[in-house]
Tab-separated table of C-alpha atoms in Angstrom:
chain	number	residue	atom	x	y	z
A	1	MET	CA	0.000	0.000	0.000
A	2	GLY	CA	3.037	2.285	-0.135
A	3	PRO	CA	4.907	4.232	2.554
A	4	LEU	CA	3.424	4.947	5.944
A	5	ARG	CA	0.992	7.828	6.021
A	6	VAL	CA	2.033	10.010	8.973
A	7	GLY	CA	-0.407	11.965	11.121
A	8	MET	CA	-0.572	13.338	14.652
A	9	GLY	CA	-2.682	12.309	17.643
A	10	TYR	CA	-3.932	14.330	20.591
A	11	GLU	CA	-5.231	13.637	24.076
A	12	LEU	CA	-5.090	17.345	24.934
A	13	GLU	CA	-3.255	16.949	28.232
A	14	VAL	CA	-3.210	19.922	30.599
A	15	ARG	CA	-0.387	19.945	33.169
A	16	GLY	CA	-1.437	22.802	35.413
A	17	ARG	CA	-4.438	24.034	37.341
A	18	SER	CA	-5.065	27.480	35.891
A	19	ARG	CA	-7.491	28.385	33.137
A	20	GLU	CA	-4.598	30.081	31.353
A	21	VAL	CA	-2.671	26.798	31.108
A	22	GLU	CA	-5.757	25.037	29.789
A	23	GLN	CA	-6.466	27.705	27.179
A	24	ARG	CA	-2.823	27.774	26.104
A	25	ALA	CA	-2.925	24.000	25.545
A	26	PHE	CA	-5.798	24.394	23.083
A	27	ASN	CA	-4.079	27.266	21.275
A	28	ASN	CA	-0.838	25.308	21.083
A	29	VAL	CA	-2.378	22.286	19.383
A	30	LEU	CA	-4.142	24.450	16.811
A	31	ASN	CA	-0.820	26.087	15.982
A	32	GLN	CA	0.786	22.650	15.716
A	33	ILE	CA	-1.886	21.436	13.303
A	34	GLU	CA	-1.495	24.555	11.180
A	35	LEU	CA	2.237	23.838	10.901
A	36	ALA	CA	1.610	20.154	10.171
A	37	ASP	CA	-0.766	21.106	7.368
A	38	GLU	CA	1.948	23.211	5.756
A	39	LEU	CA	4.533	20.423	6.080
A	40	GLY	CA	2.396	17.636	4.606
A	41	TYR	CA	1.205	15.536	7.545
A	42	SER	CA	-1.807	13.407	6.653
A	43	THR	CA	-4.230	13.645	9.565
A	44	ALA	CA	-4.786	15.220	12.981
A	45	TRP	CA	-6.632	12.830	15.293
A	46	PHE	CA	-8.355	13.802	18.561
A	47	VAL	CA	-9.605	11.408	21.213
A	48	GLU	CA	-12.832	11.763	23.176
A	49	HIS	CA	-12.533	11.415	26.949
A	50	HIS	CA	-14.643	12.692	29.822
A	51	PHE	CA	-13.765	13.423	33.465
A	52	THR	CA	-10.027	12.855	32.944
A	53	LYS	CA	-8.612	15.921	34.656
A	54	GLY	CA	-5.155	16.798	33.412
A	55	PHE	CA	-4.746	13.677	31.299
A	56	SER	CA	-7.214	14.611	28.555
A	57	HIS	CA	-9.414	17.687	28.154
A	58	SER	CA	-10.585	16.536	24.715
A	59	SER	CA	-14.263	16.104	25.582
A	60	ALA	CA	-15.526	17.814	22.396
A	61	PRO	CA	-13.070	16.798	19.649
A	62	ASP	CA	-15.401	17.777	16.817
A	63	LEU	CA	-15.329	21.395	17.992
A	64	VAL	CA	-11.529	21.479	18.133
A	65	LEU	CA	-11.373	19.928	14.673
A	66	ALA	CA	-13.923	22.430	13.387
A	67	ALA	CA	-11.593	25.204	14.532
A	68	ALA	CA	-8.651	23.429	12.891
A	69	SER	CA	-10.601	23.068	9.646
A	70	GLN	CA	-10.728	26.846	9.267
A	71	ARG	CA	-6.963	27.217	9.712
A	72	THR	CA	-5.848	24.432	7.365
A	73	ASN	CA	-6.267	23.324	3.762
A	74	ARG	CA	-5.072	19.741	3.277
A	75	ILE	CA	-4.664	17.858	6.536
A	76	ARG	CA	-7.447	15.382	7.261
A	77	LEU	CA	-9.367	15.611	10.515
A	78	GLY	CA	-9.701	12.444	12.567
A	79	LEU	CA	-12.330	11.794	15.199
A	80	GLY	CA	-10.360	9.285	17.160
A	81	VAL	CA	-12.907	8.323	18.365
A	82	VAL	CA	-16.560	9.209	18.813
A	83	LEU	CA	-17.752	7.256	21.871
A	84	LEU	CA	-20.956	6.058	20.260
A	85	PRO	CA	-22.655	4.383	23.248
A	86	PHE	CA	-23.076	7.788	24.941
A	87	GLN	CA	-24.476	9.638	21.908
A	88	HIS	CA	-27.820	9.793	20.141
A	89	PRO	CA	-27.124	8.572	16.579
A	90	VAL	CA	-28.884	11.591	15.064
A	91	ARG	CA	-26.579	13.969	16.926
A	92	THR	CA	-23.528	11.946	15.880
A	93	ALA	CA	-24.621	12.011	12.231
A	94	GLU	CA	-25.331	15.738	12.360
A	95	ARG	CA	-22.040	16.694	13.980
A	96	VAL	CA	-19.849	14.438	11.821
A	97	ALA	CA	-21.569	15.661	8.674
A	98	THR	CA	-21.271	19.307	9.734
A	99	LEU	CA	-17.523	18.892	10.319
A	100	ASP	CA	-17.194	17.187	6.939
A	101	VAL	CA	-18.994	20.079	5.224
A	102	LEU	CA	-16.938	22.736	7.025
A	103	SER	CA	-13.674	20.984	6.136
A	104	GLY	CA	-14.532	20.294	2.511
A	105	GLY	CA	-14.623	16.520	2.996
A	106	ARG	CA	-11.579	15.908	5.204
A	107	VAL	CA	-13.140	13.904	8.065
A	108	GLU	CA	-12.041	10.444	9.222
A	109	PHE	CA	-14.857	8.939	11.310
A	110	GLY	CA	-13.315	6.939	14.126
A	111	THR	CA	-15.675	5.066	16.431
A	112	GLY	CA	-15.303	3.230	19.710
A	113	ARG	CA	-16.904	2.026	22.918
A	114	GLY	CA	-14.743	3.708	25.552
A	115	ALA	CA	-12.962	2.026	28.448
A	116	SER	CA	-14.108	4.009	31.464
A	117	PRO	CA	-16.837	2.669	33.779
A	118	LEU	CA	-17.208	6.218	35.123
A	119	GLU	CA	-18.252	7.463	31.679
A	120	TYR	CA	-20.865	4.730	31.447
A	121	GLN	CA	-22.161	5.627	34.904
A	122	ALA	CA	-22.373	9.335	34.084
A	123	PHE	CA	-24.092	8.813	30.733
A	124	GLN	CA	-26.348	6.099	32.151
A	125	ARG	CA	-25.417	3.235	29.867
A	126	PRO	CA	-24.688	-0.374	30.947
A	127	PHE	CA	-20.959	-1.036	30.665
A	128	GLU	CA	-21.537	-4.743	30.061
A	129	GLN	CA	-23.528	-3.904	26.907
A	130	SER	CA	-20.896	-1.566	25.463
A	131	ARG	CA	-20.152	-3.595	22.332
A	132	GLN	CA	-23.806	-4.042	21.402
A	133	LEU	CA	-24.510	-0.368	22.018
A	134	TRP	CA	-21.596	0.569	19.764
A	135	GLU	CA	-22.778	-1.758	16.982
A	136	ASP	CA	-26.405	-0.621	17.151
A	137	ASN	CA	-25.463	3.041	17.230
A	138	LEU	CA	-22.985	2.820	14.368
A	139	ASP	CA	-25.471	0.887	12.231
A	140	THR	CA	-28.022	3.654	12.760
A	141	VAL	CA	-25.552	6.456	12.003
A	142	LEU	CA	-24.528	4.766	8.753
A	143	ARG	CA	-28.171	4.224	7.801
A	144	ILE	CA	-28.734	7.963	8.258
A	145	PHE	CA	-25.740	8.787	6.054
A	146	GLU	CA	-26.739	6.282	3.380
A	147	ALA	CA	-30.324	7.594	3.328
A	148	ASP	CA	-28.912	10.864	1.899
A	149	GLY	CA	-31.539	12.991	3.630
A	150	ALA	CA	-34.458	10.602	3.185
A	151	PRO	CA	-36.446	9.769	6.338
A	152	VAL	CA	-35.040	7.119	8.666
A	153	THR	CA	-36.862	5.191	11.384
A	154	SER	CA	-35.092	3.384	14.208
A	155	GLU	CA	-36.358	2.329	17.617
A	156	HIS	CA	-33.975	1.335	20.390
A	157	GLU	CA	-34.040	1.022	24.151
A	158	TYR	CA	-31.836	4.122	24.393
A	159	TRP	CA	-32.920	6.228	21.406
A	160	SER	CA	-35.593	6.822	18.801
A	161	VAL	CA	-35.328	8.092	15.226
A	162	PRO	CA	-38.971	8.832	14.311
A	163	ASP	CA	-39.087	8.778	10.488
A	164	VAL	CA	-37.018	11.942	9.988
A	165	GLY	CA	-34.496	13.179	7.452
A	166	VAL	CA	-31.188	14.253	8.980
A	167	TYR	CA	-29.153	17.204	7.708
A	168	PRO	CA	-26.612	18.301	6.706
A	169	ARG	CA	-25.334	15.440	4.610
A	170	PRO	CA	-21.596	14.677	4.610
A	171	HIS	CA	-19.429	16.150	1.893
A	172	GLN	CA	-17.941	12.664	1.318
A	173	HIS	CA	-20.464	10.301	-0.236
A	174	PRO	CA	-22.032	8.349	1.298
A	175	HIS	CA	-19.971	9.156	4.421
A	176	PRO	CA	-16.411	9.656	5.700
A	177	PRO	CA	-14.155	6.592	6.093
A	178	VAL	CA	-15.115	4.537	9.140
A	179	TRP	CA	-12.516	3.412	11.674
A	180	VAL	CA	-12.796	1.276	14.807
A	181	ALA	CA	-10.508	1.716	17.809
A	182	SER	CA	-9.471	-1.328	19.803
A	183	THR	CA	-6.700	-2.591	22.064
A	184	SER	CA	-7.680	-6.290	21.941
A	185	LEU	CA	-7.564	-9.073	19.364
A	186	ASP	CA	-11.307	-9.575	19.795
A	187	GLY	CA	-11.888	-5.942	18.874
A	188	TYR	CA	-9.594	-6.216	15.848
A	189	LEU	CA	-11.572	-9.181	14.560
A	190	GLN	CA	-14.878	-7.417	15.157
A	191	ALA	CA	-13.674	-4.518	12.993
A	192	ALA	CA	-12.483	-6.914	10.307
A	193	ARG	CA	-15.801	-8.769	10.091
A	194	ARG	CA	-17.501	-5.470	9.307
A	195	GLY	CA	-14.794	-4.268	6.937
A	196	TYR	CA	-13.747	-1.196	8.901
A	197	ASN	CA	-10.344	0.473	9.126
A	198	LEU	CA	-8.462	-0.101	12.382
A	199	LEU	CA	-7.123	2.285	15.025
A	200	GLY	CA	-4.722	0.659	17.468
A	201	MET	CA	-1.837	1.359	19.809
A	202	THR	CA	1.280	-0.466	20.962
A	203	MET	CA	1.535	0.894	24.501
A	204	LEU	CA	-0.187	-2.033	26.231
A	205	LYS	CA	1.290	-5.139	24.623
A	206	GLY	CA	4.239	-3.986	22.565
A	207	LEU	CA	4.671	-4.141	18.807
A	208	ASP	CA	5.380	-7.867	18.430
A	209	ASP	CA	2.023	-8.870	19.901
A	210	VAL	CA	0.229	-6.079	18.048
A	211	ALA	CA	1.791	-7.309	14.786
A	212	GLU	CA	0.253	-10.738	15.413
A	213	ASP	CA	-3.124	-9.100	15.987
A	214	ILE	CA	-2.805	-7.061	12.780
A	215	ALA	CA	-2.045	-10.231	10.813
A	216	ALA	CA	-5.162	-11.845	12.302
A	217	TYR	CA	-7.193	-8.726	11.432
A	218	LYS	CA	-6.073	-8.879	7.802
A	219	ALA	CA	-6.772	-12.605	7.571
A	220	CYS	CA	-10.248	-12.042	9.002
A	221	LEU	CA	-10.871	-9.243	6.475
A	222	ALA	CA	-10.153	-11.672	3.643
A	223	GLU	CA	-12.313	-14.395	5.201
A	224	SER	CA	-15.139	-11.862	5.527
A	225	GLY	CA	-15.000	-10.895	1.852
A	226	PHE	CA	-12.965	-7.668	2.120
A	227	ASP	CA	-9.688	-6.911	0.375
A	228	PRO	CA	-7.092	-6.275	3.113
A	229	ASP	CA	-5.138	-3.990	0.762
A	230	THR	CA	-8.063	-1.549	0.730
A	231	ARG	CA	-8.239	-1.207	4.519
A	232	ARG	CA	-5.969	0.926	6.687
A	233	VAL	CA	-4.312	0.155	10.011
A	234	ALA	CA	-3.194	3.117	12.127
A	235	LEU	CA	-1.069	2.831	15.255
A	236	MET	CA	-0.832	5.683	17.759
A	237	ILE	CA	2.503	6.085	19.584
A	238	PRO	CA	4.064	8.793	21.774
A	239	TRP	CA	6.996	10.052	19.697
A	240	HIS	CA	9.800	12.528	20.175
A	241	VAL	CA	12.725	13.015	17.809
A	242	ALA	CA	15.748	15.256	18.350
A	243	PRO	CA	19.206	15.589	16.785
A	244	THR	CA	20.594	13.091	19.328
A	245	ARG	CA	19.063	10.430	21.535
A	246	ASP	CA	20.406	12.179	24.615
A	247	ALA	CA	18.664	15.385	23.574
A	248	ALA	CA	15.431	13.488	22.931
A	249	TYR	CA	15.541	12.015	26.448
A	250	GLU	CA	16.421	15.343	28.016
A	251	ASN	CA	13.536	17.060	26.243
A	252	ALA	CA	10.784	14.503	26.570
A	253	ALA	CA	11.466	11.662	29.027
A	254	ASP	CA	9.568	13.275	31.906
A	255	ALA	CA	6.588	14.210	29.729
A	256	ILE	CA	6.368	10.761	28.157
A	257	MET	CA	6.490	8.975	31.504
A	258	TRP	CA	3.872	11.336	32.969
A	259	TYR	CA	1.604	10.461	30.068
A	260	MET	CA	2.270	6.710	29.975
A	261	ARG	CA	1.637	6.200	33.691
A	262	ARG	CA	-1.810	7.736	33.261
A	263	GLN	CA	-2.655	6.194	29.897
A	264	VAL	CA	-2.044	2.545	30.722
A	265	ASN	CA	-4.247	2.753	33.802
A	266	LEU	CA	-7.028	4.436	31.821
A	267	VAL	CA	-6.981	1.911	28.984
A	268	ALA	CA	-6.116	-1.058	31.220
A	269	PRO	CA	-7.478	-0.629	34.745
A	270	PRO	CA	-5.436	-2.208	37.570
A	271	ASP	CA	-7.440	-5.447	37.551
A	272	TYR	CA	-7.167	-5.935	33.760
A	273	TYR	CA	-5.213	-8.914	32.422
A	274	ASP	CA	-4.315	-9.656	28.825
A	275	ALA	CA	-6.153	-12.783	27.648
A	276	ARG	CA	-3.006	-14.340	26.190
A	277	HIS	CA	-0.947	-13.715	29.340
A	278	ALA	CA	-3.550	-14.416	31.971
A	279	THR	CA	-1.130	-14.589	34.884
A	280	HIS	CA	0.674	-11.354	34.044
A	281	ARG	CA	-0.218	-7.723	33.824
A	282	VAL	CA	-0.045	-6.328	30.332
A	283	LEU	CA	3.395	-5.178	29.308
A	284	GLY	CA	2.689	-1.453	29.448
A	285	GLN	CA	1.464	-1.596	33.031
A	286	ASP	CA	4.465	-3.624	34.086
A	287	ALA	CA	6.880	-1.238	32.402
A	288	VAL	CA	5.537	2.014	33.826
A	289	GLY	CA	5.609	0.554	37.343
A	290	ARG	CA	9.418	0.518	37.235
A	291	ASP	CA	11.840	3.393	37.754
A	292	ALA	CA	11.842	5.946	34.928
A	293	GLU	CA	15.115	4.947	33.250
A	294	GLU	CA	14.285	1.240	33.167
A	295	ALA	CA	10.692	1.926	32.126
A	296	LEU	CA	11.755	4.076	29.194
A	297	GLU	CA	14.117	1.380	27.919
A	298	ILE	CA	11.406	-1.286	28.065
A	299	LEU	CA	8.868	0.970	26.400
A	300	ARG	CA	11.328	1.957	23.675
A	301	ASP	CA	12.575	-1.589	23.033
A	302	HIS	CA	9.007	-2.775	22.465
A	303	HIS	CA	8.094	0.242	20.300
A	304	MET	CA	5.500	1.364	22.802
A	305	ILE	CA	7.095	4.800	22.589
A	306	VAL	CA	9.755	6.328	20.367
A	307	CYS	CA	12.201	8.779	21.949
A	308	ASP	CA	15.209	8.857	19.695
A	309	ASP	CA	17.335	10.567	17.081
A	310	VAL	CA	16.568	10.677	13.351
A	311	GLU	CA	18.141	7.319	12.526
A	312	GLY	CA	16.387	5.583	15.417
A	313	SER	CA	13.087	7.119	14.352
A	314	ARG	CA	13.557	5.901	10.788
A	315	LYS	CA	14.207	2.371	12.040
A	316	ALA	CA	11.080	2.546	14.190
A	317	MET	CA	9.022	3.611	11.169
A	318	ASP	CA	10.373	0.662	9.184
A	319	ARG	CA	9.494	-1.724	12.010
A	320	LEU	CA	5.927	-0.374	12.215
A	321	ALA	CA	5.476	-0.837	8.480
A	322	GLU	CA	6.782	-4.408	8.738
A	323	ALA	CA	4.221	-5.039	11.487
A	324	GLY	CA	1.414	-4.211	9.061
A	325	ALA	CA	0.625	-0.583	9.844
A	326	THR	CA	-0.346	1.691	6.961
A	327	ASP	CA	-0.703	4.844	9.079
A	328	LEU	CA	1.339	6.256	11.934
A	329	ILE	CA	-0.292	8.561	14.487
A	330	CYS	CA	2.514	10.373	16.293
A	331	GLN	CA	1.766	11.866	19.670
A	332	PHE	CA	4.285	14.686	19.505
A	333	GLN	CA	2.311	16.760	22.012
A	334	VAL	CA	2.478	14.437	24.957
A	335	GLY	CA	2.452	14.954	28.701
A	336	GLY	CA	2.506	18.735	28.557
A	337	LEU	CA	5.746	18.851	26.568
A	338	ALA	CA	6.937	22.425	25.952
A	339	GLN	CA	5.629	23.954	22.732
A	340	GLU	CA	9.108	24.702	21.397
A	341	HIS	CA	10.065	21.016	21.646
A	342	VAL	CA	6.827	19.903	19.984
A	343	LEU	CA	7.244	22.281	17.053
A	344	ASP	CA	10.890	21.287	16.635
A	345	THR	CA	9.890	17.622	16.545
A	346	ILE	CA	7.110	18.237	14.014
A	347	ARG	CA	9.600	19.991	11.734
A	348	LEU	CA	12.465	17.493	12.200
A	349	PHE	CA	10.228	14.469	11.702
A	350	ALA	CA	8.820	15.943	8.489
A	351	SER	CA	12.178	16.957	7.021
A	352	ASP	CA	14.553	14.193	8.130
A	353	VAL	CA	12.541	11.148	9.272
A	354	ALA	CA	9.567	10.925	6.916
A	355	GLU	CA	11.169	13.224	4.323
A	356	MET	CA	7.824	14.752	3.384
A	357	GLY	CA	9.437	17.229	1.035
């Protein structure tokens, strides 16, 4: 499928208590995306999280991406992801379509179930039914898109669509590309059976295990009647590149560890165990429980993070491509890293690592 397509991913971390710090974080990422658009990055992805103070203030990613759409021309805008179980499908269809219209057809529609019991409690949805709620909601959203403004009827325990046409319609016909986020083999296979693109990460199990899961995803695509070469696999990884490895560590080690220690416990709560290693905690949790220097080495060796010089970053890109990824989502803005270091990394990665020209 060609070289890796390189984008950027955002949690919108806020390391500080003041409103000024929070507002500066939003302004910083918009400036980063504007630069990335000029340099040739493919996509800017934003997560959706709720009630995650400090770790992620990205509770309304469509609004941030709407702002970015007015400051950019080429970069695609990734909802990574819309937490469908908490939304009414009409509102999801309306907001995704509106963003697609405003951006001139640049939306990537990522979907997911979420991993936080607190979110399910707050939005009054049963956590144990998360997969079915995601499937039912996504099916309804896609029916709305495919109806092209014609009336749609859908009755569900948690929503009703009473024979109405939904507007606006997406710029992309019949709808933006659909992605599914997952951290488990079961989730990968679920996406494959429905023919959706895949959003993953390496920070829980490491790249070797993720590569096995990607191979299973592609095999399942073929078994389900879909051409694996037409589907995309994106992996999101905290990434910092500097002229030397020592400089990369000096700039970003603290920020990366701050982020990783919070991320692995959000995605994999303390009582979570990987199905294939039932007697062990997942690799990411084990790594971040060690001292910082040892943790960083484990995380780097397993490509759960990249904190390196240009040559090391190129080798990491090659390894990700070998593992089956088609898209790389670099978290350059990670853990409250200083804006000057983020912008330097965005520029250096574009010019010397990916050679975007």
